[in-house]
Amino acid sequence: MTAPVLVDGKGKGKKNIENLVSATRSLKASLEKSRALGFALQKAGSRLEEISQRLPTLEAAVRPIRADKEALVAVGGHINRAVGPAAAVLKVFDAVHGLEKSLLSDPRNDLPGYLSVLKRMEEALRFLGDNCGLGIQWLEDIVEYLEDNTVADEKYLGSLKNSLKKLRDLQSDEEKTELDGGLLNAALDKLENEFRRLLTEHSVPLPMSSAASVGEQACIAPSPLPVTVIHKLQAILGRLIANKRLERCISIYVEVRSCNVRASLQALGLDYLEISVSEFNDVQSIEGYIAKWGTHLEFAVKHLFEAEFKLCNDVFERIGLDVWMGCFAKIATQAGILAFLQFGKTVTESKNDPIKLLKLLDIFASLNKLRLDFNRLFGGAACLEIQNLTRDLIKRVIDGVAEIFWELLVQVELQRQNPPPLDGAVPRLVNFIIDYSNKLLSDGYRPILTQALVIHRSWKKEKFQEALLVGEVTNLVKAIEQNLDTWIKAYEDSTLSNFFAMNNHWHLYKHLKGTKVGELMGDKVKEHEQYKDYYAAVFLRDSWSKLPSHLSREGLIMFSGGRATARDLVKKRLKTFNEAFEDMYKKQSNWVITDRELREKTSQLIVQTIVPVYRSYMQNYGPLVEQDASSSKYAKYTVQNLEKMLLSLFHPKPLRYSSLKVRQTSGKFSNGAADHRRSNSMVL
């Protein structure tokens, strides 16, 4: 470019400058316009992109315009009919969740209000359950209409179909039908907890400081729970049963109430109920427990189980007999009624002996006393196990009673082959059978024994007459008398034989006189007293009455032979007396008279037979011996010492046997008696 030619003069230069400024301004304006145009183009681009993204939606929205006119006219009605039920369901669903705060509160604060809200909840859920399917069906119908008439976009219809499919799956899936999100189950759980709380807080064991208080318990209270509590339990049950939770309610009820009964029984000390047959040798070792058993069983039935029976009826009466009877059966079983029955069975399984017969009668008497209570409380079908065990126990008891009773006579007769006691005392068998027979015919045992034998015969379709019972008992006493006759003859020492006979005839007389058995024996009782007197006289005559003869005064009168001769004669006679006395005393010091009256009378007769004679002899002739240096060899006993020794005779020794056992045969009785055995091992 050629450089501009400068024109001379100031005017021309000034013009050039103006042109340059003008060009600069023009350039700046062009730049501003270019910049504004760039901004406008940038903004238009983003809008075009947004429009591009909205075009499919706009196209779908405009598409129904291309549908048939009739379809477009009808679609509104279809939509309204479909959306109406769905909107109602949604409205109820919102109302359900509006109850959430109330249902998650503690029911104890306002149980009636809580139950009312829960009932509204159940009604709402029933509405939802009944109408959700209908609402889904309406929505499916409108989607099908839109699809058939090409009124909506396929993508939009696909989305609707997926949503409806999920709703339909939830409707048919049992694990996903909780339209309330689990709120109902949470409320029901709270009600169950309140049911348990009410029971637990008002279930208090009976206060008993000891087993002795059992007999002091007053009559049964009208109900072990307050009426207001029972009404609350019934109200809770109504809602829980409506929601298929009856079994859970029963489980809670049985758990709480059975624990309460067990706690009441624990105060009685019932550990003995767990005893097994192997833990005791015979019934006598647990005799005290059997007495407790009857008292404790009566208390449990009449006070505890009776109260539970009534309470089950009060709480569950609106549900039905089968329900509350089944509930009571579970409580009785879990609380320990079976343990009582099992203990009775254990007693029946122990080895047979006469004491066991009495204990079986005690058990039968207790069961018989409670028969009406058992039939009323445990007579339902739900108590079948208790009924079976009770029937089995009664059968075992009655069979055991009959078996032992009818074998008693055989056992007494078997004892006849055993030797008599070496101490001449009353054999344990004699003492036992006489006392035992009186017990069997006492007012306490005779009716229950008769009843047991009648039942046992009836099972065999036989009749039982009470005369059979009386005859069998009297036969026992007659068998004892025959045993005594045999044993009296068995002694080789006639003095011991007479002593034994005196001892036992007196025992029979004293323990039969004025008793039921004695009345049956009639004049035979009086005969025993006469026999006692006879044998006592013979015993005294053949033993102690011989001693005074050794203190004869013959040859001592006036000392005819001189003083020295008299002294020698006195020494000789005292020596003979002492030897005879010591021999007699030594032999009889081991003999026993158990009856104090007979012992004192016999000792006094011996004293009267010997002491006066000895006193007179020593007073008259003692001085002859006492002056001699060897006097102690002859005047060995003072009158007081002699009397004291005689009065010390025949005292019983400590018992050597703790129970009635068959004596082992020996000596002249070793004739095979020990070979007699019995399968049931009953001993006397």
Coordinates of C-alpha atoms in Angstrom, one line a residue, residues 352-610:
N352 CA -46.0 -106.3 98.3
D353 CA -46.4 -106.3 102.1
P354 CA -49.2 -105.8 104.5
I355 CA -48.3 -102.2 105.1
K356 CA -48.6 -101.6 101.4
L357 CA -52.3 -102.8 101.6
L358 CA -53.1 -100.0 104.1
K359 CA -51.3 -97.4 102.0
L360 CA -53.1 -98.6 98.9
L361 CA -56.3 -98.2 100.8
D362 CA -55.2 -94.6 101.7
I363 CA -54.6 -93.9 98.1
F364 CA -57.9 -95.3 97.0
A365 CA -59.7 -93.4 99.8
S366 CA -58.1 -90.1 98.5
L367 CA -59.1 -90.8 94.9
N368 CA -62.6 -91.9 95.9
K369 CA -63.0 -88.8 98.0
L370 CA -62.2 -86.7 94.9
R371 CA -64.1 -88.9 92.4
L372 CA -66.8 -86.3 91.7
D373 CA -64.3 -83.5 91.4
F374 CA -62.2 -85.6 89.0
N375 CA -65.2 -86.4 86.8
R376 CA -66.3 -82.8 86.7
L377 CA -62.9 -81.2 86.1
F378 CA -61.2 -83.8 84.0
G379 CA -64.2 -85.5 82.4
G380 CA -63.9 -83.8 79.0
A381 CA -62.3 -85.2 75.9
A382 CA -59.4 -82.7 76.3
C383 CA -58.4 -84.5 79.5
L384 CA -58.1 -87.9 78.0
E385 CA -54.5 -88.5 79.2
I386 CA -55.5 -87.6 82.8
Q387 CA -58.5 -89.9 82.6
N388 CA -56.4 -92.8 81.3
L389 CA -53.8 -92.4 84.0
T390 CA -56.4 -92.1 86.7
R391 CA -58.2 -95.2 85.6
D392 CA -55.0 -97.1 85.4
L393 CA -54.0 -96.0 88.9
I394 CA -57.3 -97.0 90.3
K395 CA -57.1 -100.4 88.7
R396 CA -53.6 -101.0 90.0
V397 CA -54.6 -99.9 93.5
I398 CA -57.7 -102.2 93.6
D399 CA -55.8 -105.2 92.1
G400 CA -53.0 -104.6 94.6
V401 CA -55.5 -104.4 97.5
A402 CA -57.2 -107.7 96.5
E403 CA -54.0 -109.5 95.8
I404 CA -52.4 -108.7 99.2
F405 CA -55.6 -109.1 101.2
W406 CA -56.4 -112.6 100.0
E407 CA -52.8 -113.7 100.5
L408 CA -52.4 -112.5 104.1
L409 CA -53.7 -115.8 105.5
V410 CA -51.3 -117.8 103.4
Q411 CA -48.4 -115.7 104.7
V412 CA -49.4 -116.1 108.3
E413 CA -49.6 -119.8 107.9
L414 CA -46.2 -119.9 106.3
Q415 CA -44.7 -118.2 109.3
R416 CA -45.8 -121.2 111.4
Q417 CA -42.8 -123.1 110.2
N418 CA -40.4 -120.5 111.6
P419 CA -39.0 -120.9 115.2
P420 CA -40.4 -118.9 118.1
P421 CA -38.4 -116.1 119.6
L422 CA -35.5 -117.0 121.8
D423 CA -36.5 -114.4 124.4
G424 CA -40.1 -115.7 124.9
A425 CA -41.5 -112.3 123.8
V426 CA -44.5 -111.7 121.7
P427 CA -43.5 -112.3 118.0
R428 CA -43.6 -109.3 115.8
L429 CA -46.0 -111.2 113.6
V430 CA -48.5 -111.7 116.4
N431 CA -48.4 -108.1 117.5
F432 CA -48.7 -106.9 113.9
I433 CA -51.5 -109.1 112.8
I434 CA -53.7 -108.4 115.8
D435 CA -53.2 -104.6 115.3
Y436 CA -53.5 -105.0 111.6
S437 CA -56.8 -106.9 111.8
N438 CA -58.3 -104.3 114.1
K439 CA -57.3 -101.6 111.6
L440 CA -58.8 -103.5 108.7
L441 CA -62.2 -103.7 110.5
S442 CA -62.0 -100.1 111.8
D443 CA -64.4 -97.4 110.7
G444 CA -61.6 -95.8 108.8
Y445 CA -60.5 -98.8 106.6
R446 CA -63.4 -101.3 106.6
P447 CA -65.8 -99.3 104.3
I448 CA -63.0 -98.5 101.8
L449 CA -61.6 -102.1 101.8
T450 CA -65.1 -103.4 101.3
Q451 CA -65.6 -101.1 98.4
A452 CA -62.3 -102.0 96.8
L453 CA -63.1 -105.8 97.1
V454 CA -66.6 -105.3 95.7
I455 CA -65.2 -103.4 92.7
H456 CA -62.5 -106.1 92.2
R457 CA -65.1 -108.9 92.2
S458 CA -67.4 -106.9 89.9
W459 CA -64.7 -106.8 87.3
K460 CA -64.8 -110.6 87.3
K461 CA -68.6 -110.4 87.3
E462 CA -68.7 -111.9 90.8
K463 CA -70.5 -110.7 93.9
F464 CA -68.8 -109.9 97.1
Q465 CA -70.5 -110.3 100.5
E466 CA -69.1 -108.3 103.4
A467 CA -69.2 -111.6 105.4
L468 CA -66.2 -112.7 103.3
L469 CA -64.2 -109.8 104.6
V470 CA -65.2 -110.5 108.2
G471 CA -64.5 -114.2 107.8
E472 CA -61.1 -113.6 106.3
V473 CA -60.0 -111.3 109.1
T474 CA -61.1 -113.7 111.8
N475 CA -59.3 -116.4 110.0
L476 CA -56.1 -114.4 110.3
V477 CA -56.5 -114.3 114.1
K478 CA -57.3 -118.0 114.2
A479 CA -54.2 -118.7 112.2
I480 CA -52.2 -116.6 114.7
E481 CA -53.6 -118.7 117.5
Q482 CA -52.6 -121.9 115.7
N483 CA -49.1 -120.5 115.1
L484 CA -48.9 -119.9 118.9
D485 CA -49.9 -123.4 119.7
T486 CA -47.2 -124.7 117.4
W487 CA -44.6 -122.3 118.8
I488 CA -45.4 -123.2 122.4
K489 CA -44.7 -126.8 121.7
A490 CA -41.5 -126.0 119.8
Y491 CA -39.5 -124.9 122.9
E492 CA -37.3 -127.5 124.5
D493 CA -37.2 -125.5 127.7
S494 CA -40.7 -126.0 129.3
T495 CA -40.2 -122.9 131.5
L496 CA -39.5 -120.7 128.5
S497 CA -42.5 -122.4 126.8
N498 CA -44.8 -121.4 129.7
F499 CA -43.3 -117.9 129.8
F500 CA -44.0 -117.5 126.0
A501 CA -47.5 -118.8 126.4
M502 CA -48.3 -116.5 129.3
N503 CA -46.8 -113.6 127.3
N504 CA -48.8 -114.2 124.1
H505 CA -52.1 -115.2 125.6
W506 CA -52.1 -112.0 127.6
H507 CA -51.3 -110.0 124.5
L508 CA -54.2 -111.6 122.6
Y509 CA -56.5 -110.9 125.4
K510 CA -55.5 -107.3 125.9
H511 CA -55.5 -106.4 122.3
L512 CA -58.7 -108.2 121.3
K513 CA -60.8 -107.1 124.3
G514 CA -63.3 -104.4 123.3
T515 CA -62.2 -104.3 119.6
K516 CA -64.1 -105.0 116.4
V517 CA -62.1 -108.3 116.0
G518 CA -62.6 -109.2 119.6
E519 CA -66.4 -108.9 119.3
L520 CA -66.2 -111.3 116.3
M521 CA -64.1 -113.8 118.4
G522 CA -66.7 -113.8 121.2
D523 CA -65.8 -116.0 124.3
K524 CA -62.5 -116.9 122.7
V525 CA -61.1 -113.6 124.0
K526 CA -61.9 -114.5 127.6
E527 CA -60.2 -117.8 127.1
H528 CA -56.9 -116.1 126.4
E529 CA -57.0 -114.4 129.8
Q530 CA -57.7 -117.8 131.4
Y531 CA -54.8 -119.3 129.5
K532 CA -52.6 -116.5 130.6
D533 CA -53.4 -117.1 134.3
Y534 CA -52.8 -120.8 133.9
Y535 CA -49.4 -120.5 132.1
A536 CA -48.3 -117.7 134.5
A537 CA -49.0 -120.0 137.5
V538 CA -47.1 -122.9 135.8
F539 CA -44.2 -120.7 134.9
L540 CA -43.9 -119.4 138.5
R541 CA -44.3 -122.9 139.9
D542 CA -41.6 -124.5 137.7
S543 CA -39.1 -121.7 138.1
W544 CA -38.9 -119.1 140.8
S545 CA -41.2 -120.9 143.3
K546 CA -38.5 -123.6 143.6
L547 CA -35.9 -121.2 145.1
P548 CA -37.4 -120.7 148.6
S549 CA -37.0 -124.4 149.2
H550 CA -33.3 -123.9 149.2
L551 CA -33.7 -121.8 152.4
S552 CA -35.1 -124.5 154.5
R553 CA -34.9 -124.1 158.3
E554 CA -34.8 -127.8 159.0
G555 CA -32.0 -128.6 161.5
L556 CA -31.5 -125.0 162.5
I557 CA -34.1 -124.7 165.1
M558 CA -32.5 -124.1 168.6
F559 CA -29.2 -124.9 166.9
S560 CA -29.4 -128.5 168.0
G561 CA -26.2 -129.4 166.5
G562 CA -24.3 -126.6 167.9
R563 CA -23.5 -123.1 166.5
A564 CA -20.7 -124.2 164.2
T565 CA -22.9 -126.8 162.7
A566 CA -25.7 -124.4 162.2
R567 CA -23.4 -121.9 160.5
D568 CA -22.1 -124.5 158.1
L569 CA -25.6 -125.6 157.3
V570 CA -26.7 -121.9 156.7
K571 CA -23.6 -121.4 154.4
K572 CA -24.4 -124.5 152.5
R573 CA -28.1 -123.5 152.0
L574 CA -27.2 -119.9 151.1
K575 CA -24.7 -121.2 148.6
T576 CA -27.2 -123.5 147.0
F577 CA -29.8 -120.6 146.9
N578 CA -27.3 -118.2 145.4
E579 CA -26.3 -120.7 142.7
A580 CA -30.0 -121.5 141.8
F581 CA -30.9 -117.8 141.9
E582 CA -28.0 -116.7 139.7
D583 CA -28.6 -119.5 137.2
M584 CA -32.3 -118.6 137.0
Y585 CA -31.6 -114.9 136.8
K586 CA -29.0 -115.4 134.1
K587 CA -31.3 -117.5 132.0
Q588 CA -34.3 -115.2 132.3
S589 CA -32.5 -111.9 132.2
N590 CA -32.8 -112.1 128.4
W591 CA -36.4 -112.9 128.4
V592 CA -38.8 -110.1 127.5
I593 CA -42.3 -109.1 128.5
T594 CA -43.3 -106.2 126.3
D595 CA -46.5 -105.3 128.1
R596 CA -45.7 -103.2 131.1
E597 CA -48.7 -104.3 133.1
L598 CA -47.9 -108.0 132.7
R599 CA -44.2 -107.3 133.3
E600 CA -44.7 -105.5 136.6
K601 CA -47.3 -108.0 137.8
T602 CA -45.0 -111.0 137.0
S603 CA -42.0 -109.3 138.6
Q604 CA -44.1 -108.6 141.7
L605 CA -45.2 -112.2 142.0
I606 CA -41.6 -113.3 141.8
V607 CA -40.6 -110.8 144.4
Q608 CA -43.4 -111.9 146.7
T609 CA -42.4 -115.5 146.2
I610 CA -38.7 -115.0 147.0

